[in-house]
């Protein structure tokens, strides 16, 4: 018996399968916002075939999506492929896992909810999550174990692409850290500004979060570029690239 979990982001979609609490497979693919349910079903079948995963073992599915059109398409694709209803991650589905102290809980993104649930379960409370995706999201769980809000800023790749598009003399540069902060080439200068700049921006925001809370907290980094940025941060204490999938598993089990 396997649980299928899907995290649909604006840029990338992360898919995983669990047996119990063990993540047995995970895939990261580009999000194609125009894909239909049939195209998604074909993509899933191809991923399963490439890793020799038996789709017949899937007995449950949970979905986090920030792309409304794809929420419907993924729900239909899973229903067609497995004959299953998909549990959609939303604030109403996390009762008993985390409290929410937020004026309009229905506004909270599904990925933010899943991240917060997993972080509290794995790292205790208080805890802060930094999710490096299309946006850089910071989620705050206070010492009571309540999700109390967060910060949304342009993501690393979003900022980099804006720079490359507007500064026509700068070619696309690999998003890795240079050997030193003062670049000795255009590529190194860009890498320094993007990678070290993001790490310092996040650290500055986290210090403001701690000042508002009145105490510090463990900080967990997740998302596609977490491993690149986290090692240059002074405030990030943990890196967990599959945190959102873990949150989906916990939410599914709570509701099942």
PDB file of C-alpha atoms in Angstrom:
ATOM      1  CA  UNK A   1       0.000   0.000   0.000  1.00  0.00           C
ATOM      2  CA  UNK A   2       1.414   3.366  -1.039  1.00  0.00           C
ATOM      3  CA  UNK A   3       0.403   6.982  -0.553  1.00  0.00           C
ATOM      4  CA  UNK A   4       0.886   9.335  -3.501  1.00  0.00           C
ATOM      5  CA  UNK A   5       1.718  12.927  -2.548  1.00  0.00           C
ATOM      6  CA  UNK A   6       1.910  15.817  -5.019  1.00  0.00           C
ATOM      7  CA  UNK A   7       3.144  19.355  -4.398  1.00  0.00           C
ATOM      8  CA  UNK A   8       2.326  21.578  -7.391  1.00  0.00           C
ATOM      9  CA  UNK A   9       4.302  24.808  -7.348  1.00  0.00           C
ATOM     10  CA  UNK A  10       4.429  27.607  -9.891  1.00  0.00           C
ATOM     11  CA  UNK A  11       7.786  26.448 -11.277  1.00  0.00           C
ATOM     12  CA  UNK A  12       8.265  22.846 -10.174  1.00  0.00           C
ATOM     13  CA  UNK A  13       6.053  19.959  -9.133  1.00  0.00           C
ATOM     14  CA  UNK A  14       7.374  17.485  -6.572  1.00  0.00           C
ATOM     15  CA  UNK A  15       5.816  14.013  -6.488  1.00  0.00           C
ATOM     16  CA  UNK A  16       6.473  11.301  -3.931  1.00  0.00           C
ATOM     17  CA  UNK A  17       5.238   7.929  -2.700  1.00  0.00           C
ATOM     18  CA  UNK A  18       5.199   6.742   0.887  1.00  0.00           C
ATOM     19  CA  UNK A  19       4.954   3.313   2.411  1.00  0.00           C
ATOM     20  CA  UNK A  20       3.974   4.057   5.976  1.00  0.00           C
ATOM     21  CA  UNK A  21       6.210   6.939   7.039  1.00  0.00           C
ATOM     22  CA  UNK A  22       9.024   6.077   4.604  1.00  0.00           C
ATOM     23  CA  UNK A  23       9.424   8.113   1.412  1.00  0.00           C
ATOM     24  CA  UNK A  24      10.138   5.424  -1.174  1.00  0.00           C
ATOM     25  CA  UNK A  25      10.221   7.483  -4.387  1.00  0.00           C
ATOM     26  CA  UNK A  26      10.346  11.168  -5.231  1.00  0.00           C
ATOM     27  CA  UNK A  27      10.455  13.067  -8.509  1.00  0.00           C
ATOM     28  CA  UNK A  28      10.871  16.766  -9.313  1.00  0.00           C
ATOM     29  CA  UNK A  29       9.481  17.932 -12.683  1.00  0.00           C
ATOM     30  CA  UNK A  30       8.733  21.266 -14.327  1.00  0.00           C
ATOM     31  CA  UNK A  31       5.234  22.611 -13.749  1.00  0.00           C
ATOM     32  CA  UNK A  32       3.415  22.945 -17.066  1.00  0.00           C
ATOM     33  CA  UNK A  33       0.434  25.173 -16.368  1.00  0.00           C
ATOM     34  CA  UNK A  34      -1.307  24.272 -19.624  1.00  0.00           C
ATOM     35  CA  UNK A  35      -1.251  20.505 -19.023  1.00  0.00           C
ATOM     36  CA  UNK A  36      -4.526  18.655 -19.095  1.00  0.00           C
ATOM     37  CA  UNK A  37      -5.501  15.736 -16.887  1.00  0.00           C
ATOM     38  CA  UNK A  38      -4.607  13.341 -19.705  1.00  0.00           C
ATOM     39  CA  UNK A  39      -1.121  14.825 -20.058  1.00  0.00           C
ATOM     40  CA  UNK A  40      -0.571  14.645 -16.304  1.00  0.00           C
ATOM     41  CA  UNK A  41      -1.697  11.039 -16.259  1.00  0.00           C
ATOM     42  CA  UNK A  42       0.792  10.214 -19.021  1.00  0.00           C
ATOM     43  CA  UNK A  43       3.577  11.996 -17.129  1.00  0.00           C
ATOM     44  CA  UNK A  44       2.827  10.027 -13.959  1.00  0.00           C
ATOM     45  CA  UNK A  45       2.752   6.744 -15.832  1.00  0.00           C
ATOM     46  CA  UNK A  46       6.129   7.562 -17.402  1.00  0.00           C
ATOM     47  CA  UNK A  47       7.714   8.387 -14.044  1.00  0.00           C
ATOM     48  CA  UNK A  48       6.393   5.200 -12.500  1.00  0.00           C
ATOM     49  CA  UNK A  49       7.627   3.115 -15.402  1.00  0.00           C
ATOM     50  CA  UNK A  50      11.111   4.668 -15.334  1.00  0.00           C
ATOM     51  CA  UNK A  51      11.557   3.747 -11.655  1.00  0.00           C
ATOM     52  CA  UNK A  52       9.699   0.422 -11.891  1.00  0.00           C
ATOM     53  CA  UNK A  53       7.088   1.621  -9.409  1.00  0.00           C
ATOM     54  CA  UNK A  54       3.891  -0.450  -9.294  1.00  0.00           C
ATOM     55  CA  UNK A  55       1.001   2.003  -9.616  1.00  0.00           C
ATOM     56  CA  UNK A  56      -1.403  -0.679  -8.423  1.00  0.00           C
ATOM     57  CA  UNK A  57      -0.038  -0.233  -4.889  1.00  0.00           C
ATOM     58  CA  UNK A  58      -1.358   3.360  -4.621  1.00  0.00           C
ATOM     59  CA  UNK A  59      -4.295   3.428  -2.207  1.00  0.00           C
ATOM     60  CA  UNK A  60      -4.396   7.108  -1.253  1.00  0.00           C
ATOM     61  CA  UNK A  61      -3.413  10.528  -2.587  1.00  0.00           C
ATOM     62  CA  UNK A  62      -2.846  13.997  -1.163  1.00  0.00           C
ATOM     63  CA  UNK A  63      -2.342  17.198  -3.140  1.00  0.00           C
ATOM     64  CA  UNK A  64      -0.890  20.614  -2.397  1.00  0.00           C
ATOM     65  CA  UNK A  65      -1.329  23.048  -5.271  1.00  0.00           C
ATOM     66  CA  UNK A  66      -0.862  26.792  -5.712  1.00  0.00           C
ATOM     67  CA  UNK A  67      -2.012  26.653  -9.356  1.00  0.00           C
ATOM     68  CA  UNK A  68      -5.848  26.480  -9.374  1.00  0.00           C
ATOM     69  CA  UNK A  69      -6.135  25.178 -12.940  1.00  0.00           C
ATOM     70  CA  UNK A  70      -3.729  22.338 -12.181  1.00  0.00           C
ATOM     71  CA  UNK A  71      -5.511  21.503  -8.931  1.00  0.00           C
ATOM     72  CA  UNK A  72      -8.482  20.364 -10.974  1.00  0.00           C
ATOM     73  CA  UNK A  73      -6.331  18.642 -13.602  1.00  0.00           C
ATOM     74  CA  UNK A  74      -4.304  16.674 -11.033  1.00  0.00           C
ATOM     75  CA  UNK A  75      -7.457  15.701  -9.129  1.00  0.00           C
ATOM     76  CA  UNK A  76      -8.997  14.301 -12.304  1.00  0.00           C
ATOM     77  CA  UNK A  77      -5.768  12.598 -13.406  1.00  0.00           C
ATOM     78  CA  UNK A  78      -5.443  10.763 -10.089  1.00  0.00           C
ATOM     79  CA  UNK A  79      -9.112   9.791 -10.173  1.00  0.00           C
ATOM     80  CA  UNK A  80      -8.743   8.419 -13.727  1.00  0.00           C
ATOM     81  CA  UNK A  81      -5.475   6.584 -13.032  1.00  0.00           C
ATOM     82  CA  UNK A  82      -6.161   5.143  -9.583  1.00  0.00           C
ATOM     83  CA  UNK A  83      -9.896   5.542  -8.990  1.00  0.00           C
ATOM     84  CA  UNK A  84      -9.138   7.673  -5.911  1.00  0.00           C
ATOM     85  CA  UNK A  85     -10.416  10.919  -4.459  1.00  0.00           C
ATOM     86  CA  UNK A  86      -7.553  13.306  -3.705  1.00  0.00           C
ATOM     87  CA  UNK A  87      -7.246  14.903  -0.289  1.00  0.00           C
ATOM     88  CA  UNK A  88      -6.516  18.582  -0.962  1.00  0.00           C
ATOM     89  CA  UNK A  89      -4.295  20.368   1.522  1.00  0.00           C
ATOM     90  CA  UNK A  90      -6.025  23.398   3.048  1.00  0.00           C
ATOM     91  CA  UNK A  91      -6.358  25.011   6.458  1.00  0.00           C
ATOM     92  CA  UNK A  92      -9.572  23.131   7.230  1.00  0.00           C
ATOM     93  CA  UNK A  93      -7.764  19.776   6.887  1.00  0.00           C
ATOM     94  CA  UNK A  94      -5.116  20.307   9.592  1.00  0.00           C
ATOM     95  CA  UNK A  95      -7.212  20.350  12.747  1.00  0.00           C
ATOM     96  CA  UNK A  96      -5.356  18.408  15.418  1.00  0.00           C
ATOM     97  CA  UNK A  97      -2.019  18.809  13.652  1.00  0.00           C
ATOM     98  CA  UNK A  98      -1.464  22.545  14.069  1.00  0.00           C
ATOM     99  CA  UNK A  99      -3.475  25.505  15.319  1.00  0.00           C
ATOM    100  CA  UNK A 100      -3.871  28.512  13.051  1.00  0.00           C
ATOM    101  CA  UNK A 101      -3.873  32.055  14.431  1.00  0.00           C
ATOM    102  CA  UNK A 102      -4.617  33.908  11.222  1.00  0.00           C
ATOM    103  CA  UNK A 103      -7.556  36.207  10.352  1.00  0.00           C
ATOM    104  CA  UNK A 104      -8.436  34.438   7.079  1.00  0.00           C
ATOM    105  CA  UNK A 105      -7.056  30.872   7.114  1.00  0.00           C
ATOM    106  CA  UNK A 106      -8.536  30.119   3.696  1.00  0.00           C
ATOM    107  CA  UNK A 107      -5.986  32.521   2.179  1.00  0.00           C
ATOM    108  CA  UNK A 108      -2.978  30.490   3.326  1.00  0.00           C
ATOM    109  CA  UNK A 109      -1.250  28.653   0.477  1.00  0.00           C
ATOM    110  CA  UNK A 110      -1.419  24.873   0.575  1.00  0.00           C
ATOM    111  CA  UNK A 111       2.373  24.549   0.495  1.00  0.00           C
ATOM    112  CA  UNK A 112       2.707  26.919   3.471  1.00  0.00           C
ATOM    113  CA  UNK A 113       0.271  24.801   5.460  1.00  0.00           C
ATOM    114  CA  UNK A 114       2.007  21.516   4.617  1.00  0.00           C
ATOM    115  CA  UNK A 115       5.436  22.974   5.460  1.00  0.00           C
ATOM    116  CA  UNK A 116       4.251  24.234   8.829  1.00  0.00           C
ATOM    117  CA  UNK A 117       2.576  20.948   9.778  1.00  0.00           C
ATOM    118  CA  UNK A 118       5.705  18.949   8.937  1.00  0.00           C
ATOM    119  CA  UNK A 119       8.088  21.368  10.638  1.00  0.00           C
ATOM    120  CA  UNK A 120       6.124  21.322  13.896  1.00  0.00           C
ATOM    121  CA  UNK A 121       5.901  17.520  13.844  1.00  0.00           C
ATOM    122  CA  UNK A 122       9.600  16.999  13.066  1.00  0.00           C
ATOM    123  CA  UNK A 123      11.292  19.877  14.884  1.00  0.00           C
ATOM    124  CA  UNK A 124       8.876  20.910  17.612  1.00  0.00           C
ATOM    125  CA  UNK A 125       7.696  24.383  18.495  1.00  0.00           C
ATOM    126  CA  UNK A 126       8.551  27.174  17.969  1.00  0.00           C
ATOM    127  CA  UNK A 127       9.903  26.623  14.466  1.00  0.00           C
ATOM    128  CA  UNK A 128      10.329  28.658  11.297  1.00  0.00           C
ATOM    129  CA  UNK A 129      10.340  27.348   7.722  1.00  0.00           C
ATOM    130  CA  UNK A 130      12.071  29.004   4.768  1.00  0.00           C
ATOM    131  CA  UNK A 131      10.804  27.560   1.479  1.00  0.00           C
ATOM    132  CA  UNK A 132      12.994  28.517  -1.488  1.00  0.00           C
ATOM    133  CA  UNK A 133      10.662  28.244  -4.477  1.00  0.00           C
ATOM    134  CA  UNK A 134       9.219  30.612  -7.074  1.00  0.00           C
ATOM    135  CA  UNK A 135       8.694  32.801  -4.026  1.00  0.00           C
ATOM    136  CA  UNK A 136      10.799  32.632  -0.889  1.00  0.00           C
ATOM    137  CA  UNK A 137       8.227  31.896   1.811  1.00  0.00           C
ATOM    138  CA  UNK A 138       8.931  32.179   5.518  1.00  0.00           C
ATOM    139  CA  UNK A 139       6.387  30.450   7.771  1.00  0.00           C
ATOM    140  CA  UNK A 140       6.284  31.025  11.523  1.00  0.00           C
ATOM    141  CA  UNK A 141       5.012  28.564  14.137  1.00  0.00           C
ATOM    142  CA  UNK A 142       5.182  30.135  17.586  1.00  0.00           C
ATOM    143  CA  UNK A 143       5.912  28.584  20.982  1.00  0.00           C
ATOM    144  CA  UNK A 144       2.219  27.675  21.394  1.00  0.00           C
ATOM    145  CA  UNK A 145       2.418  25.558  18.236  1.00  0.00           C
ATOM    146  CA  UNK A 146       0.288  28.005  16.229  1.00  0.00           C
ATOM    147  CA  UNK A 147       0.874  29.055  12.648  1.00  0.00           C
ATOM    148  CA  UNK A 148       0.872  32.825  13.080  1.00  0.00           C
ATOM    149  CA  UNK A 149       1.788  34.029   9.586  1.00  0.00           C
ATOM    150  CA  UNK A 150       4.908  34.659   7.600  1.00  0.00           C
ATOM    151  CA  UNK A 151       6.685  36.475   4.803  1.00  0.00           C
ATOM    152  CA  UNK A 152       6.490  36.124   1.024  1.00  0.00           C
ATOM    153  CA  UNK A 153       9.297  37.549  -1.108  1.00  0.00           C
ATOM    154  CA  UNK A 154      10.488  37.034  -4.703  1.00  0.00           C
ATOM    155  CA  UNK A 155      12.289  33.720  -5.061  1.00  0.00           C
ATOM    156  CA  UNK A 156      15.928  33.197  -5.997  1.00  0.00           C
ATOM    157  CA  UNK A 157      15.271  32.093  -9.576  1.00  0.00           C
ATOM    158  CA  UNK A 158      12.509  34.675 -10.014  1.00  0.00           C
ATOM    159  CA  UNK A 159      14.914  37.462  -9.060  1.00  0.00           C
ATOM    160  CA  UNK A 160      17.697  35.995 -11.189  1.00  0.00           C
ATOM    161  CA  UNK A 161      15.498  35.739 -14.284  1.00  0.00           C
ATOM    162  CA  UNK A 162      14.339  39.316 -13.835  1.00  0.00           C
ATOM    163  CA  UNK A 163      17.975  40.419 -13.726  1.00  0.00           C
ATOM    164  CA  UNK A 164      18.892  38.418 -16.823  1.00  0.00           C
ATOM    165  CA  UNK A 165      15.914  39.763 -18.765  1.00  0.00           C
ATOM    166  CA  UNK A 166      16.467  43.408 -17.856  1.00  0.00           C
ATOM    167  CA  UNK A 167      20.264  43.496 -18.007  1.00  0.00           C
ATOM    168  CA  UNK A 168      20.807  42.413 -21.585  1.00  0.00           C
ATOM    169  CA  UNK A 169      24.596  42.109 -21.266  1.00  0.00           C
ATOM    170  CA  UNK A 170      24.311  39.525 -18.492  1.00  0.00           C
ATOM    171  CA  UNK A 171      23.901  35.974 -19.742  1.00  0.00           C
ATOM    172  CA  UNK A 172      22.199  33.282 -17.659  1.00  0.00           C
ATOM    173  CA  UNK A 173      24.536  32.235 -14.868  1.00  0.00           C
ATOM    174  CA  UNK A 174      24.501  28.999 -12.880  1.00  0.00           C
ATOM    175  CA  UNK A 175      23.051  29.594  -9.406  1.00  0.00           C
ATOM    176  CA  UNK A 176      25.976  28.381  -7.317  1.00  0.00           C
ATOM    177  CA  UNK A 177      28.053  30.187  -4.722  1.00  0.00           C
ATOM    178  CA  UNK A 178      31.370  31.643  -5.898  1.00  0.00           C
ATOM    179  CA  UNK A 179      34.560  31.035  -3.932  1.00  0.00           C
ATOM    180  CA  UNK A 180      34.573  34.583  -2.560  1.00  0.00           C
ATOM    181  CA  UNK A 181      32.138  37.436  -2.186  1.00  0.00           C
ATOM    182  CA  UNK A 182      34.071  39.847  -4.407  1.00  0.00           C
ATOM    183  CA  UNK A 183      33.672  38.412  -7.898  1.00  0.00           C
ATOM    184  CA  UNK A 184      36.618  38.316 -10.279  1.00  0.00           C
ATOM    185  CA  UNK A 185      34.349  37.855 -13.314  1.00  0.00           C
ATOM    186  CA  UNK A 186      30.852  38.863 -14.311  1.00  0.00           C
ATOM    187  CA  UNK A 187      29.558  35.358 -13.564  1.00  0.00           C
ATOM    188  CA  UNK A 188      31.132  35.370 -10.087  1.00  0.00           C
ATOM    189  CA  UNK A 189      29.766  38.843  -9.361  1.00  0.00           C
ATOM    190  CA  UNK A 190      26.247  37.754 -10.335  1.00  0.00           C
ATOM    191  CA  UNK A 191      26.528  34.530  -8.321  1.00  0.00           C
ATOM    192  CA  UNK A 192      27.699  36.465  -5.278  1.00  0.00           C
ATOM    193  CA  UNK A 193      24.826  38.903  -5.505  1.00  0.00           C
ATOM    194  CA  UNK A 194      22.197  36.225  -5.983  1.00  0.00           C
ATOM    195  CA  UNK A 195      23.367  33.441  -3.641  1.00  0.00           C
ATOM    196  CA  UNK A 196      25.031  35.418  -0.844  1.00  0.00           C
ATOM    197  CA  UNK A 197      22.469  38.183  -1.262  1.00  0.00           C
ATOM    198  CA  UNK A 198      19.583  35.733  -0.768  1.00  0.00           C
ATOM    199  CA  UNK A 199      21.231  34.168   2.284  1.00  0.00           C
ATOM    200  CA  UNK A 200      21.746  37.570   3.885  1.00  0.00           C
ATOM    201  CA  UNK A 201      18.249  38.743   2.972  1.00  0.00           C
ATOM    202  CA  UNK A 202      16.738  35.673   4.616  1.00  0.00           C
ATOM    203  CA  UNK A 203      18.937  36.083   7.696  1.00  0.00           C
ATOM    204  CA  UNK A 204      17.855  39.708   8.012  1.00  0.00           C
ATOM    205  CA  UNK A 205      14.180  38.781   7.788  1.00  0.00           C
ATOM    206  CA  UNK A 206      14.618  35.954  10.292  1.00  0.00           C
ATOM    207  CA  UNK A 207      16.231  38.313  12.805  1.00  0.00           C
ATOM    208  CA  UNK A 208      13.206  40.581  12.453  1.00  0.00           C
ATOM    209  CA  UNK A 209      10.923  37.571  13.012  1.00  0.00           C
ATOM    210  CA  UNK A 210      12.823  36.618  16.168  1.00  0.00           C
ATOM    211  CA  UNK A 211      12.663  40.206  17.400  1.00  0.00           C
ATOM    212  CA  UNK A 212       8.877  40.259  16.964  1.00  0.00           C
ATOM    213  CA  UNK A 213       8.436  36.874  18.647  1.00  0.00           C
ATOM    214  CA  UNK A 214      10.771  37.757  21.500  1.00  0.00           C
ATOM    215  CA  UNK A 215      12.738  34.516  21.127  1.00  0.00           C
ATOM    216  CA  UNK A 216      14.672  32.534  18.538  1.00  0.00           C
ATOM    217  CA  UNK A 217      13.622  29.246  16.975  1.00  0.00           C
ATOM    218  CA  UNK A 218      15.027  26.440  14.810  1.00  0.00           C
ATOM    219  CA  UNK A 219      14.860  27.354  11.124  1.00  0.00           C
ATOM    220  CA  UNK A 220      14.233  24.669   8.488  1.00  0.00           C
ATOM    221  CA  UNK A 221      15.033  25.287   4.829  1.00  0.00           C
ATOM    222  CA  UNK A 222      13.179  23.457   2.068  1.00  0.00           C
ATOM    223  CA  UNK A 223      12.495  23.904  -1.643  1.00  0.00           C
ATOM    224  CA  UNK A 224      14.532  23.413  -4.784  1.00  0.00           C
ATOM    225  CA  UNK A 225      17.413  25.748  -3.867  1.00  0.00           C
ATOM    226  CA  UNK A 226      17.472  25.093  -0.128  1.00  0.00           C
ATOM    227  CA  UNK A 227      20.773  23.225  -0.193  1.00  0.00           C
ATOM    228  CA  UNK A 228      22.433  25.996  -2.226  1.00  0.00           C
ATOM    229  CA  UNK A 229      21.395  28.888   0.013  1.00  0.00           C
ATOM    230  CA  UNK A 230      21.164  27.324   3.486  1.00  0.00           C
ATOM    231  CA  UNK A 231      24.877  26.613   3.842  1.00  0.00           C
ATOM    232  CA  UNK A 232      25.583  30.356   3.589  1.00  0.00           C
ATOM    233  CA  UNK A 233      22.959  31.377   6.150  1.00  0.00           C
ATOM    234  CA  UNK A 234      23.725  32.078   9.808  1.00  0.00           C
ATOM    235  CA  UNK A 235      20.146  31.465  10.982  1.00  0.00           C
ATOM    236  CA  UNK A 236      19.076  28.317   9.091  1.00  0.00           C
ATOM    237  CA  UNK A 237      19.694  25.274  11.279  1.00  0.00           C
ATOM    238  CA  UNK A 238      18.217  22.404   9.229  1.00  0.00           C
ATOM    239  CA  UNK A 239      17.676  21.516   5.568  1.00  0.00           C
ATOM    240  CA  UNK A 240      14.856  19.205   4.524  1.00  0.00           C
ATOM    241  CA  UNK A 241      14.136  19.187   0.758  1.00  0.00           C
ATOM    242  CA  UNK A 242      11.059  16.945   1.139  1.00  0.00           C
ATOM    243  CA  UNK A 243       9.407  18.821   4.022  1.00  0.00           C
ATOM    244  CA  UNK A 244       6.253  19.638   2.025  1.00  0.00           C
ATOM    245  CA  UNK A 245       5.751  15.987   1.065  1.00  0.00           C
ATOM    246  CA  UNK A 246       6.082  14.988   4.714  1.00  0.00           C
ATOM    247  CA  UNK A 247       3.415  17.529   5.613  1.00  0.00           C
ATOM    248  CA  UNK A 248       1.078  16.068   3.005  1.00  0.00           C
ATOM    249  CA  UNK A 249       1.612  12.591   4.437  1.00  0.00           C
ATOM    250  CA  UNK A 250       0.770  13.764   7.950  1.00  0.00           C
ATOM    251  CA  UNK A 251      -2.317  15.640   6.774  1.00  0.00           C
ATOM    252  CA  UNK A 252      -3.542  12.611   4.813  1.00  0.00           C
ATOM    253  CA  UNK A 253      -3.065  10.274   7.760  1.00  0.00           C
ATOM    254  CA  UNK A 254      -4.894  12.658  10.064  1.00  0.00           C
ATOM    255  CA  UNK A 255      -7.875  12.861   7.723  1.00  0.00           C
ATOM    256  CA  UNK A 256      -7.915   9.252   6.558  1.00  0.00           C
TER     257      UNK A 256
END
